[in-house]
Amino acid sequence: MAEGVVLTVIGMTVVFAFLILLVCVMYTISLVARVLPSVGPGAGHTTAAESEVAIAIAIAHAHARMDEMEQEQ
C-alpha cells in the first residue's frame, strides 16, 4: 500500500513539474515575441507590380492548360 502512495506522489510531482516548466516556457516565448519584430521590413507586403506579375503568371498558366486541352480533343 505504501509503495502505491509513493508511486502516486512521485507521478503527480513529475506531472506538476512538467506543467510548471511548460508554463515558464510559454511565458518566456511570449516575452521574446513582444521584443522581436513580428515581420521583417517588406516581408509581408506585396507591391502592385508583384501582384500584376502573379496575375500574369496565372493567366499564362490558364491559357497553356486550355491549349493543351484543345490539342487533346
PDB file of N, CA and C in Angstrom:
ATOM      1  N   MET A   1       0.823  -1.187   0.000  1.00  0.00           N
ATOM      2  CA  MET A   1       0.000   0.000   0.000  1.00  0.00           C
ATOM      3  C   MET A   1       0.870   1.256   0.000  1.00  0.00           C
ATOM      4  N   ALA A   2       1.911   1.242   0.796  1.00  0.00           N
ATOM      5  CA  ALA A   2       2.785   2.411   0.894  1.00  0.00           C
ATOM      6  C   ALA A   2       3.515   2.652  -0.418  1.00  0.00           C
ATOM      7  N   GLU A   3       3.845   1.568  -1.121  1.00  0.00           N
ATOM      8  CA  GLU A   3       4.528   1.727  -2.406  1.00  0.00           C
ATOM      9  C   GLU A   3       3.623   2.414  -3.423  1.00  0.00           C
ATOM     10  N   GLY A   4       2.350   2.114  -3.391  1.00  0.00           N
ATOM     11  CA  GLY A   4       1.390   2.752  -4.292  1.00  0.00           C
ATOM     12  C   GLY A   4       1.268   4.239  -4.032  1.00  0.00           C
ATOM     13  N   VAL A   5       1.266   4.599  -2.756  1.00  0.00           N
ATOM     14  CA  VAL A   5       1.174   6.011  -2.393  1.00  0.00           C
ATOM     15  C   VAL A   5       2.435   6.748  -2.838  1.00  0.00           C
ATOM     16  N   VAL A   6       3.593   6.138  -2.624  1.00  0.00           N
ATOM     17  CA  VAL A   6       4.856   6.753  -3.037  1.00  0.00           C
ATOM     18  C   VAL A   6       4.884   6.921  -4.551  1.00  0.00           C
ATOM     19  N   LEU A   7       4.476   5.900  -5.276  1.00  0.00           N
ATOM     20  CA  LEU A   7       4.454   5.974  -6.735  1.00  0.00           C
ATOM     21  C   LEU A   7       3.491   7.064  -7.214  1.00  0.00           C
ATOM     22  N   THR A   8       2.339   7.181  -6.566  1.00  0.00           N
ATOM     23  CA  THR A   8       1.368   8.217  -6.919  1.00  0.00           C
ATOM     24  C   THR A   8       1.939   9.608  -6.670  1.00  0.00           C
ATOM     25  N   VAL A   9       2.580   9.798  -5.529  1.00  0.00           N
ATOM     26  CA  VAL A   9       3.158  11.101  -5.199  1.00  0.00           C
ATOM     27  C   VAL A   9       4.277  11.454  -6.177  1.00  0.00           C
ATOM     28  N   ILE A  10       5.113  10.483  -6.511  1.00  0.00           N
ATOM     29  CA  ILE A  10       6.191  10.733  -7.475  1.00  0.00           C
ATOM     30  C   ILE A  10       5.604  11.096  -8.841  1.00  0.00           C
ATOM     31  N   GLY A  11       4.606  10.369  -9.283  1.00  0.00           N
ATOM     32  CA  GLY A  11       3.974  10.645 -10.572  1.00  0.00           C
ATOM     33  C   GLY A  11       3.340  12.025 -10.617  1.00  0.00           C
ATOM     34  N   MET A  12       2.622  12.377  -9.559  1.00  0.00           N
ATOM     35  CA  MET A  12       1.983  13.689  -9.510  1.00  0.00           C
ATOM     36  C   MET A  12       3.022  14.809  -9.463  1.00  0.00           C
ATOM     37  N   THR A  13       4.135  14.567  -8.781  1.00  0.00           N
ATOM     38  CA  THR A  13       5.204  15.563  -8.713  1.00  0.00           C
ATOM     39  C   THR A  13       5.841  15.770 -10.083  1.00  0.00           C
ATOM     40  N   VAL A  14       6.068  14.686 -10.800  1.00  0.00           N
ATOM     41  CA  VAL A  14       6.653  14.791 -12.144  1.00  0.00           C
ATOM     42  C   VAL A  14       5.716  15.556 -13.073  1.00  0.00           C
ATOM     43  N   VAL A  15       4.431  15.250 -13.033  1.00  0.00           N
ATOM     44  CA  VAL A  15       3.463  15.945 -13.886  1.00  0.00           C
ATOM     45  C   VAL A  15       3.397  17.423 -13.511  1.00  0.00           C
ATOM     46  N   PHE A  16       3.364  17.718 -12.224  1.00  0.00           N
ATOM     47  CA  PHE A  16       3.315  19.107 -11.771  1.00  0.00           C
ATOM     48  C   PHE A  16       4.560  19.868 -12.220  1.00  0.00           C
ATOM     49  N   ALA A  17       5.722  19.254 -12.096  1.00  0.00           N
ATOM     50  CA  ALA A  17       6.966  19.902 -12.519  1.00  0.00           C
ATOM     51  C   ALA A  17       6.952  20.158 -14.025  1.00  0.00           C
ATOM     52  N   PHE A  18       6.450  19.194 -14.800  1.00  0.00           N
ATOM     53  CA  PHE A  18       6.363  19.374 -16.248  1.00  0.00           C
ATOM     54  C   PHE A  18       5.429  20.528 -16.593  1.00  0.00           C
ATOM     55  N   LEU A  19       4.295  20.619 -15.910  1.00  0.00           N
ATOM     56  CA  LEU A  19       3.353  21.700 -16.189  1.00  0.00           C
ATOM     57  C   LEU A  19       3.939  23.062 -15.821  1.00  0.00           C
ATOM     58  N   ILE A  20       4.661  23.138 -14.719  1.00  0.00           N
ATOM     59  CA  ILE A  20       5.315  24.389 -14.341  1.00  0.00           C
ATOM     60  C   ILE A  20       6.348  24.772 -15.399  1.00  0.00           C
ATOM     61  N   LEU A  21       7.122  23.806 -15.858  1.00  0.00           N
ATOM     62  CA  LEU A  21       8.109  24.060 -16.906  1.00  0.00           C
ATOM     63  C   LEU A  21       7.428  24.539 -18.185  1.00  0.00           C
ATOM     64  N   LEU A  22       6.313  23.928 -18.537  1.00  0.00           N
ATOM     65  CA  LEU A  22       5.569  24.314 -19.734  1.00  0.00           C
ATOM     66  C   LEU A  22       5.067  25.751 -19.630  1.00  0.00           C
ATOM     67  N   VAL A  23       4.538  26.127 -18.488  1.00  0.00           N
ATOM     68  CA  VAL A  23       4.056  27.494 -18.288  1.00  0.00           C
ATOM     69  C   VAL A  23       5.212  28.483 -18.384  1.00  0.00           C
ATOM     70  N   CYS A  24       6.349  28.154 -17.796  1.00  0.00           N
ATOM     71  CA  CYS A  24       7.517  29.042 -17.856  1.00  0.00           C
ATOM     72  C   CYS A  24       8.003  29.220 -19.292  1.00  0.00           C
ATOM     73  N   VAL A  25       8.043  28.147 -20.052  1.00  0.00           N
ATOM     74  CA  VAL A  25       8.482  28.228 -21.451  1.00  0.00           C
ATOM     75  C   VAL A  25       7.509  29.082 -22.263  1.00  0.00           C
ATOM     76  N   MET A  26       6.209  28.886 -22.065  1.00  0.00           N
ATOM     77  CA  MET A  26       5.224  29.676 -22.802  1.00  0.00           C
ATOM     78  C   MET A  26       5.328  31.160 -22.441  1.00  0.00           C
ATOM     79  N   TYR A  27       5.550  31.463 -21.180  1.00  0.00           N
ATOM     80  CA  TYR A  27       5.702  32.854 -20.753  1.00  0.00           C
ATOM     81  C   TYR A  27       6.951  33.470 -21.373  1.00  0.00           C
ATOM     82  N   THR A  28       8.033  32.720 -21.391  1.00  0.00           N
ATOM     83  CA  THR A  28       9.279  33.213 -21.979  1.00  0.00           C
ATOM     84  C   THR A  28       9.111  33.463 -23.476  1.00  0.00           C
ATOM     85  N   ILE A  29       8.438  32.571 -24.160  1.00  0.00           N
ATOM     86  CA  ILE A  29       8.201  32.748 -25.596  1.00  0.00           C
ATOM     87  C   ILE A  29       7.363  34.000 -25.851  1.00  0.00           C
ATOM     88  N   SER A  30       6.362  34.243 -25.011  1.00  0.00           N
ATOM     89  CA  SER A  30       5.546  35.443 -25.203  1.00  0.00           C
ATOM     90  C   SER A  30       6.370  36.710 -24.978  1.00  0.00           C
ATOM     91  N   LEU A  31       7.301  36.684 -24.026  1.00  0.00           N
ATOM     92  CA  LEU A  31       8.176  37.842 -23.819  1.00  0.00           C
ATOM     93  C   LEU A  31       9.087  38.065 -25.020  1.00  0.00           C
ATOM     94  N   VAL A  32       9.631  36.989 -25.554  1.00  0.00           N
ATOM     95  CA  VAL A  32      10.507  37.100 -26.723  1.00  0.00           C
ATOM     96  C   VAL A  32       9.717  37.608 -27.925  1.00  0.00           C
ATOM     97  N   ALA A  33       8.484  37.149 -28.078  1.00  0.00           N
ATOM     98  CA  ALA A  33       7.659  37.585 -29.208  1.00  0.00           C
ATOM     99  C   ALA A  33       7.343  39.071 -29.123  1.00  0.00           C
ATOM    100  N   ARG A  34       7.226  39.605 -27.919  1.00  0.00           N
ATOM    101  CA  ARG A  34       6.973  41.041 -27.770  1.00  0.00           C
ATOM    102  C   ARG A  34       8.200  41.862 -28.136  1.00  0.00           C
ATOM    103  N   VAL A  35       9.375  41.349 -27.816  1.00  0.00           N
ATOM    104  CA  VAL A  35      10.610  42.096 -28.047  1.00  0.00           C
ATOM    105  C   VAL A  35      10.998  42.073 -29.518  1.00  0.00           C
ATOM    106  N   LEU A  36      10.914  40.913 -30.150  1.00  0.00           N
ATOM    107  CA  LEU A  36      11.315  40.784 -31.550  1.00  0.00           C
ATOM    108  C   LEU A  36      10.221  41.322 -32.461  1.00  0.00           C
ATOM    109  N   PRO A  37      10.594  41.906 -33.585  1.00  0.00           N
ATOM    110  CA  PRO A  37       9.567  42.362 -34.526  1.00  0.00           C
ATOM    111  C   PRO A  37       8.859  41.160 -35.141  1.00  0.00           C
ATOM    112  N   SER A  38       7.572  41.320 -35.388  1.00  0.00           N
ATOM    113  CA  SER A  38       6.789  40.201 -35.902  1.00  0.00           C
ATOM    114  C   SER A  38       7.102  39.907 -37.367  1.00  0.00           C
ATOM    115  N   VAL A  39       7.332  40.952 -38.154  1.00  0.00           N
ATOM    116  CA  VAL A  39       7.603  40.772 -39.579  1.00  0.00           C
ATOM    117  C   VAL A  39       8.784  41.659 -39.948  1.00  0.00           C
ATOM    118  N   GLY A  40       9.672  41.101 -40.756  1.00  0.00           N
ATOM    119  CA  GLY A  40      10.809  41.886 -41.221  1.00  0.00           C
ATOM    120  C   GLY A  40      10.352  42.969 -42.172  1.00  0.00           C
ATOM    121  N   PRO A  41      11.201  43.925 -42.460  1.00  0.00           N
ATOM    122  CA  PRO A  41      10.810  45.026 -43.340  1.00  0.00           C
ATOM    123  C   PRO A  41      10.496  44.538 -44.746  1.00  0.00           C
ATOM    124  N   GLY A  42       9.273  44.791 -45.179  1.00  0.00           N
ATOM    125  CA  GLY A  42       8.876  44.436 -46.529  1.00  0.00           C
ATOM    126  C   GLY A  42       8.577  42.968 -46.741  1.00  0.00           C
ATOM    127  N   ALA A  43       8.637  42.168 -45.701  1.00  0.00           N
ATOM    128  CA  ALA A  43       8.447  40.732 -45.883  1.00  0.00           C
ATOM    129  C   ALA A  43       6.983  40.372 -46.086  1.00  0.00           C
ATOM    130  N   GLY A  44       6.080  41.103 -45.458  1.00  0.00           N
ATOM    131  CA  GLY A  44       4.675  40.750 -45.545  1.00  0.00           C
ATOM    132  C   GLY A  44       3.885  41.573 -46.537  1.00  0.00           C
ATOM    133  N   HIS A  45       4.510  42.531 -47.169  1.00  0.00           N
ATOM    134  CA  HIS A  45       3.800  43.428 -48.065  1.00  0.00           C
ATOM    135  C   HIS A  45       4.171  43.132 -49.511  1.00  0.00           C
ATOM    136  N   THR A  46       3.158  43.124 -50.365  1.00  0.00           N
ATOM    137  CA  THR A  46       3.412  42.945 -51.789  1.00  0.00           C
ATOM    138  C   THR A  46       3.107  44.254 -52.502  1.00  0.00           C
ATOM    139  N   THR A  47       3.857  44.527 -53.507  1.00  0.00           N
ATOM    140  CA  THR A  47       3.631  45.742 -54.284  1.00  0.00           C
ATOM    141  C   THR A  47       2.647  45.447 -55.404  1.00  0.00           C
ATOM    142  N   ALA A  48       2.186  46.498 -56.040  1.00  0.00           N
ATOM    143  CA  ALA A  48       1.247  46.333 -57.148  1.00  0.00           C
ATOM    144  C   ALA A  48       1.906  45.585 -58.299  1.00  0.00           C
ATOM    145  N   ALA A  49       3.195  45.849 -58.522  1.00  0.00           N
ATOM    146  CA  ALA A  49       3.904  45.175 -59.611  1.00  0.00           C
ATOM    147  C   ALA A  49       3.983  43.672 -59.354  1.00  0.00           C
ATOM    148  N   GLU A  50       4.232  43.286 -58.100  1.00  0.00           N
ATOM    149  CA  GLU A  50       4.290  41.855 -57.780  1.00  0.00           C
ATOM    150  C   GLU A  50       2.929  41.203 -57.979  1.00  0.00           C
ATOM    151  N   SER A  51       1.861  41.910 -57.630  1.00  0.00           N
ATOM    152  CA  SER A  51       0.521  41.372 -57.831  1.00  0.00           C
ATOM    153  C   SER A  51       0.221  41.207 -59.313  1.00  0.00           C
ATOM    154  N   GLU A  52       0.634  42.187 -60.111  1.00  0.00           N
ATOM    155  CA  GLU A  52       0.399  42.093 -61.550  1.00  0.00           C
ATOM    156  C   GLU A  52       1.180  40.942 -62.163  1.00  0.00           C
ATOM    157  N   VAL A  53       2.384  40.719 -61.687  1.00  0.00           N
ATOM    158  CA  VAL A  53       3.186  39.596 -62.187  1.00  0.00           C
ATOM    159  C   VAL A  53       2.504  38.281 -61.830  1.00  0.00           C
ATOM    160  N   ALA A  54       1.999  38.175 -60.610  1.00  0.00           N
ATOM    161  CA  ALA A  54       1.322  36.946 -60.199  1.00  0.00           C
ATOM    162  C   ALA A  54       0.075  36.701 -61.046  1.00  0.00           C
ATOM    163  N   ILE A  55      -0.666  37.756 -61.339  1.00  0.00           N
ATOM    164  CA  ILE A  55      -1.857  37.620 -62.187  1.00  0.00           C
ATOM    165  C   ILE A  55      -1.463  37.201 -63.596  1.00  0.00           C
ATOM    166  N   ALA A  56      -0.404  37.787 -64.131  1.00  0.00           N
ATOM    167  CA  ALA A  56       0.056  37.435 -65.478  1.00  0.00           C
ATOM    168  C   ALA A  56       0.484  35.975 -65.542  1.00  0.00           C
ATOM    169  N   ILE A  57       1.151  35.504 -64.512  1.00  0.00           N
ATOM    170  CA  ILE A  57       1.566  34.094 -64.478  1.00  0.00           C
ATOM    171  C   ILE A  57       0.349  33.186 -64.444  1.00  0.00           C
ATOM    172  N   ALA A  58      -0.654  33.544 -63.639  1.00  0.00           N
ATOM    173  CA  ALA A  58      -1.863  32.724 -63.552  1.00  0.00           C
ATOM    174  C   ALA A  58      -2.601  32.685 -64.884  1.00  0.00           C
ATOM    175  N   ILE A  59      -2.673  33.820 -65.559  1.00  0.00           N
ATOM    176  CA  ILE A  59      -3.349  33.864 -66.861  1.00  0.00           C
ATOM    177  C   ILE A  59      -2.590  33.030 -67.886  1.00  0.00           C
ATOM    178  N   ALA A  60      -1.271  33.146 -67.905  1.00  0.00           N
ATOM    179  CA  ALA A  60      -0.467  32.360 -68.847  1.00  0.00           C
ATOM    180  C   ALA A  60      -0.630  30.869 -68.584  1.00  0.00           C
ATOM    181  N   HIS A  61      -0.676  30.492 -67.329  1.00  0.00           N
ATOM    182  CA  HIS A  61      -0.862  29.078 -66.986  1.00  0.00           C
ATOM    183  C   HIS A  61      -2.232  28.593 -67.456  1.00  0.00           C
ATOM    184  N   ALA A  62      -3.265  29.412 -67.252  1.00  0.00           N
ATOM    185  CA  ALA A  62      -4.607  29.025 -67.680  1.00  0.00           C
ATOM    186  C   ALA A  62      -4.674  28.873 -69.196  1.00  0.00           C
ATOM    187  N   HIS A  63      -4.053  29.794 -69.926  1.00  0.00           N
ATOM    188  CA  HIS A  63      -4.045  29.689 -71.389  1.00  0.00           C
ATOM    189  C   HIS A  63      -3.295  28.439 -71.848  1.00  0.00           C
ATOM    190  N   ALA A  64      -2.197  28.136 -71.202  1.00  0.00           N
ATOM    191  CA  ALA A  64      -1.435  26.941 -71.574  1.00  0.00           C
ATOM    192  C   ALA A  64      -2.257  25.682 -71.333  1.00  0.00           C
ATOM    193  N   ARG A  65      -2.979  25.624 -70.229  1.00  0.00           N
ATOM    194  CA  ARG A  65      -3.817  24.451 -69.955  1.00  0.00           C
ATOM    195  C   ARG A  65      -4.949  24.342 -70.956  1.00  0.00           C
ATOM    196  N   MET A  66      -5.534  25.488 -71.333  1.00  0.00           N
ATOM    197  CA  MET A  66      -6.613  25.456 -72.320  1.00  0.00           C
ATOM    198  C   MET A  66      -6.089  24.974 -73.667  1.00  0.00           C
ATOM    199  N   ASP A  67      -4.880  25.415 -74.055  1.00  0.00           N
ATOM    200  CA  ASP A  67      -4.278  24.965 -75.313  1.00  0.00           C
ATOM    201  C   ASP A  67      -4.027  23.463 -75.280  1.00  0.00           C
ATOM    202  N   GLU A  68      -3.555  22.947 -74.153  1.00  0.00           N
ATOM    203  CA  GLU A  68      -3.320  21.505 -74.024  1.00  0.00           C
ATOM    204  C   GLU A  68      -4.623  20.731 -74.161  1.00  0.00           C
ATOM    205  N   MET A  69      -5.684  21.241 -73.551  1.00  0.00           N
ATOM    206  CA  MET A  69      -6.974  20.551 -73.614  1.00  0.00           C
ATOM    207  C   MET A  69      -7.526  20.563 -75.036  1.00  0.00           C
ATOM    208  N   GLU A  70      -7.325  21.655 -75.768  1.00  0.00           N
ATOM    209  CA  GLU A  70      -7.803  21.737 -77.148  1.00  0.00           C
ATOM    210  C   GLU A  70      -7.035  20.775 -78.047  1.00  0.00           C
ATOM    211  N   GLN A  71      -5.737  20.611 -77.794  1.00  0.00           N
ATOM    212  CA  GLN A  71      -4.931  19.713 -78.610  1.00  0.00           C
ATOM    213  C   GLN A  71      -5.306  18.259 -78.356  1.00  0.00           C
ATOM    214  N   GLU A  72      -5.748  17.930 -77.165  1.00  0.00           N
ATOM    215  CA  GLU A  72      -6.132  16.552 -76.851  1.00  0.00           C
ATOM    216  C   GLU A  72      -7.422  16.168 -77.556  1.00  0.00           C
ATOM    217  N   GLN A  73      -8.263  17.129 -77.841  1.00  0.00           N
ATOM    218  CA  GLN A  73      -9.557  16.817 -78.462  1.00  0.00           C
ATOM    219  C   GLN A  73      -9.421  16.709 -79.915  1.00  0.00           C
TER     220      GLN A  73
END
